[in-house]
Structures are given as C-alpha cells and as structure tokens.
Amino acid sequence: MQRAIRPAGSEADVTRRDNKTGEVDSTGTAGTAGTAGTAGTAGATVGTSTAGATRGPQHPWVWAALVGTVSAAVFLAVAELVALVVARNGSPILAVGSFVIDIVPQWAKEFAIATFGEYDKIFLLVSLGIAIVIAAAVGGVLQYIKPPTGLVIIAIAGIAATTATVTRAGATPLAALPGILGTLGGGAILLILARRLRAWHRDAKTATATATGATTTTSPAAGTPAGRAALDRRGFFRILGISAAGAAVVGVGSRLVNVATSSITAIRNAVTLPTPSSTVTIPEGAELDIDGVSPLFTPNEDFYRVDTALTVPTVDTSTWSLTVSGLVDEPLTFSFDDILAMDLREFVVTLTCVSNEVGGGLVGNASWLGVPVREILAQASPQSRADMVLSRSVDGYTASTPLASLTDDNLDAILAVGMNGEPLPLEHGFPVRMVVPGLYGYVSATKWLTELKVTTFAEDDAYWTPRGYSAEAPIKLSSRIDTPRTGKPITAGPTKVAGMAWAQSVGIDLVEVRIDDGDWQPATMSSPINDDTWVQWYVDWEPDAGSHYLAVRATDKAGNLQIEERAPIAPNGSSGWQRVLVQVQ
Ligand SMILES: Nc1nc2c(c(=O)[nH]1)N[C@H]1C(S)=C(S)[C@@H](COP(=O)(O)O)O[C@H]1N2
Ligand SMILES: [Mo]
C-alpha cells in the first residue's frame, strides 16, 4: 500500500532500495525503534541505502498538498459514516451542494442546464469536488509551512459544512454530528501527517549534515538522524496510505449503504392507492395513431423532471404530515392516511415547466389521483385578507399560487398521491404533490409537499421569486411540432406533420400549420380529454425533395392566438411560433 501511492520518478530509486532492504521496512513497520542490530545488518548489506533512506522529501509541497486532500477525504468519509448512523440526511457534501444550488446566480444555473441538461447536478458535484480538492491542497501546504493554518481552514470548512447541514429543511439536531466529527477526523489526520512530513524533512536534513564528513556508510539505525528520517518517511506513507484507502472505502461504502438501505422504495411499494370515486372518460379519438407524435399520456419513466433537489427527498409516509397554516381560522394537520381516506378522484392534467423552450420537452400529461385543494382549504377557512398559498416541500422549496386558483370551483387544483395509476414516483413528489391546471410547475406543482401556508403575495416570496421569475405565472398557450424534425431527413411522398398543443384551463380551439410560404391551414385535432390537457394534431403533407419550412400556431378557446414574438423562459415562460427546417430526399 505504501508503495502504491508513491510516484515514480524522483522517489523511484528510494523505492527500489527499500525493496531490497525489506527487513528495514518490516522493522520500521513493527514500530520497534530500538532494533539497531537488524537495521544495522540491513544497512551494511546495502551500503548505499542510507543515502536513499535519509533523503528528504523531494517535493514536500506536493506531499503537503496530498496530505490536505487526504485529510479532506477523511473528513468527508467520517461525515458520511456518521450520517449513515445518526442522521440519514446529514451528509455535509450534499448539504453544501444543495446550498450552492440555492445561491448560484440564475445565469449560472441556466448555463449549467443548457450545457449539461439532465446532468447539471453531476456537473455541480464534480465542480464542488474540484473546489474541495483545491482548497484541501492549499490547506495541506499551509499546514506544512505554517501550522496551524491548515487546521484553521479545515475548521472553517467544518463550520460552514455543518451550518449548511443543520439549516437544511427537515434537519434534526443530530445532523450537526457528521460535520463536527468529520472535522475532528480530518483535522487529526492533517495534524499528524503534516507533522510527520515536517519531521521527515528535518531529520533527513540533519542526517545529510551528519553524514557529510563522516564515514561513507552509516546504518539508518533508530536513534540516529538517518534512522529517524527513515522511520518518519515510512510512518508518513503508512498513515497517508491507510487514510486515503480507508477514506475511499468508508466514504463510498457509507454513501452506497445509505442509498441502498433507504427504505423509501419499500414504503412506496407498500402503498395501496384507493380506487378513485370518479374517473375521467377518455373520448373516442383522443389519441391519434401517428408515428413520431408524443403519446397522449406520458409514461412516468419518460416524464420530465425539474427540481432543485440534489438528491431525491425521501419521505416516510408514517411520519409525513401536511399542515395548513397562516391566515386561516382553523389551522389543520393531515397524516398520509388522512389524505388517503379522503374522497380521491381521477384528474387528467398536462404539466408544463416555465423553462420549456419553444419546441421543448419539459411538458407531460398524466392521470393524477387526488383531492381538490379547495376542499382542504375550505376546512381551514382562509381569511379574507389572504391572496396566496405558499406551498412548501420537505426540502424547503416553496411555490406561490394565487389563493383564487386553489379555491375556484371550476378549476381542479389538486393534491395528488397517484400518477398514471401508481403512487407518485419518488422523483415526482412521493408521497403528495400539488398539481394546478394552467399554472407553470414552479408556481404550483410543489413535490414532496408538507405545508400549505395561506398568506399574501405582499408578505411572502416563493423560491424562484427573488431569482428572476414572476410570482404569478399562467402557462402560455403553446404548440409544438413533433414530426418531422430538423436534422432527421424524410423521403418525398405522402407524410404527416404532427405535434401537440396546450392551453391548460382554457383549451385548444384551433391548430394551424404553414408550409413554406403557403397559407395557414387548419390541422386535424385529437378529441381533447378536457381543457387541462394537451391535444395532438396533424396535417397531411406531400413534399417534394428539398428544404421546407414548417411553422405551427394555436388558438385557444378564449379566441387568443398564440404569441408570435419570441420570449425567453425568464421571467414567465417562453413564447413564439415554432418553425422547423425539414430536409426531404
Ligand atoms: N419540491 C419541489 N417541487 C417542485 C420543484 C422543485 O424544485 N422542488 N420544481 C417545480 C417545477 S419548476 C416544475 S416544472 C415541476 C416539475 O414536476 P416534475 O418534475 O414532476 O415533472 O415541479 C415543481 N415542483
Ligand atoms: Mo418548472
């Protein structure tokens, strides 16, 4: 293990000599400093080994940087282990990652999503890892040249990480322990290793000074500077190696065990959803059978996912509760069983993200099992001054929804427990989320819901409001071409231009398609399930070979034509007619 971590190059000759003088090594390993005889024999056997063994660290700063990095790894590994035992959600690295997600500026977030898409969170973790390695390396070097500066750095990092952990939503007081014990463990290793490295350097210097002018071969016997230097070096590499390997095994192992033994999947599997007291009738012709067009219902595993959660929140239904608080005459608390015992009905609603670009895929349709929010709010009796409900997730995320949208008898804003016939998938908000037809997800569709605070827009801000998005955000009437696509040439001859259109809570009245510079021609639409769901549409087309432009626009049932002018996703959703360039061969 010692040898494995030594670099080739400058240290290689030292390593080679050590291989020959195995006995010296084993003496040192046993820690019996007084076996001068054995060491002497070995020393005599290979006369030149002294010079090798007493040579100081060639690149002490590199080793010091490695010391810092290994100490940081020990910090994180101890923290993960302690988190596994006492506070499942107390991982400091994940807490710091979540904290970063909350504080990074909007442009950085958009850059990450635009560049890395679904991998934006992995990108964040890798960046965080690089930052930790750099800070840790600097800490190691500082501890080497100017102790205890490195310890001060690790202590500051420890305090910051512990603060991030205990201030996460849902953290228990025990969540402080991983950070505290991690700091102590990492700090101890940093202290010990930096000391060893310094001792090695110092003793090797003394040994070299003593050796010059003395006899050519001095055995590195314990007690002599050379012997001390050899022991320092071995001790240094042994502790460094054990710490690095131990940290890797314990850290990665703890995290894996934490994930694998999280019983949340078992809890979800054990949920039996009640049969809905009413179901939605799917009309004849609701789904067109056209190749390349999105299915009417988006399967759960294909459903887009957007949230700020670095790891999917795990909610135990036996301890979960929903509170209705704030400006209400009757504050209420419901258990999961209370919700399941309500009059649950089926609703079909198309969900859309404000971040969906023109032609984008952050939209999906599902059948939800749930209960209208208005029925729950009615029990709590909201006060007349209230105009907003701040829904809160177990992870602290919040959304602001107009109270009027949640009390409207003609709008099915629901608390959902089921999605497409199963309990909500963990990523989609298990056990309970909100779904409000006609409002973008960020102002309505809170997943892992735990609180409904009746309040006012003047008094409370939701998560995205100070981050450049509107406090209120109805979904913009949109249409999308699914087939044919840019970059996917088609062959000349009869085909279909087809796609989706949505105007949740209003309904789609008309979809029109324009081919090249032709007239807008009405598309044939699928029979809408209801006004809250998207529709499929198509027009027949028989193109010639060459390039063709296709464009689509929709009109809603209130007579509004889709906005032609392009708008970016911030602050309240993209707009613009989608145009695609198609190659026909
Ligand atoms: N707890 C929580 N709920 C959340 C979010 C979030 O970040 N955290 N994001 C919202 C946004 S922006 C959207 S578009 C929808 C997406 O829901 P889905 O991931 O199930 O498709 O969830 C909403 N609910
Ligand atoms: Mo969203």
PDB file of C-alpha atoms in Angstrom, residues 10 27 114 119 172 196 201 269 321 343 361 371 384-385 420 453 515 524 537:
ATOM      1  CA  SER A  10      12.317  11.205  -8.217  1.00  0.00           C
ATOM      2  CA  THR A  27      11.399  -3.404  11.467  1.00  0.00           C
ATOM      3  CA  ALA A 114     -28.176  24.469 -21.151  1.00  0.00           C
ATOM      4  CA  TYR A 119     -26.501  16.087 -15.855  1.00  0.00           C
ATOM      5  CA  THR A 172     -32.594  17.140  13.080  1.00  0.00           C
ATOM      6  CA  ARG A 196       5.363  13.559  10.028  1.00  0.00           C
ATOM      7  CA  HIS A 201      12.212  16.715   6.138  1.00  0.00           C
ATOM      8  CA  ASN A 269     -44.226  -0.197  -2.779  1.00  0.00           C
ATOM      9  CA  SER A 321     -47.782  15.360   7.622  1.00  0.00           C
ATOM     10  CA  ASP A 343     -62.654  11.324  -1.497  1.00  0.00           C
ATOM     11  CA  GLY A 361     -39.894  18.687 -23.996  1.00  0.00           C
ATOM     12  CA  VAL A 371     -58.320  15.557  -3.960  1.00  0.00           C
ATOM     13  CA  SER A 384     -60.358  37.343   3.555  1.00  0.00           C
ATOM     14  CA  ARG A 385     -57.050  39.244   3.539  1.00  0.00           C
ATOM     15  CA  ASN A 420     -50.731   7.205 -14.025  1.00  0.00           C
ATOM     16  CA  LYS A 453     -49.322  28.421   4.217  1.00  0.00           C
ATOM     17  CA  ILE A 515     -45.683  25.077 -45.077  1.00  0.00           C
ATOM     18  CA  THR A 524     -56.971  17.963 -37.599  1.00  0.00           C
ATOM     19  CA  TRP A 537     -52.836  17.487 -34.187  1.00  0.00           C
TER      20      TRP A 537
END
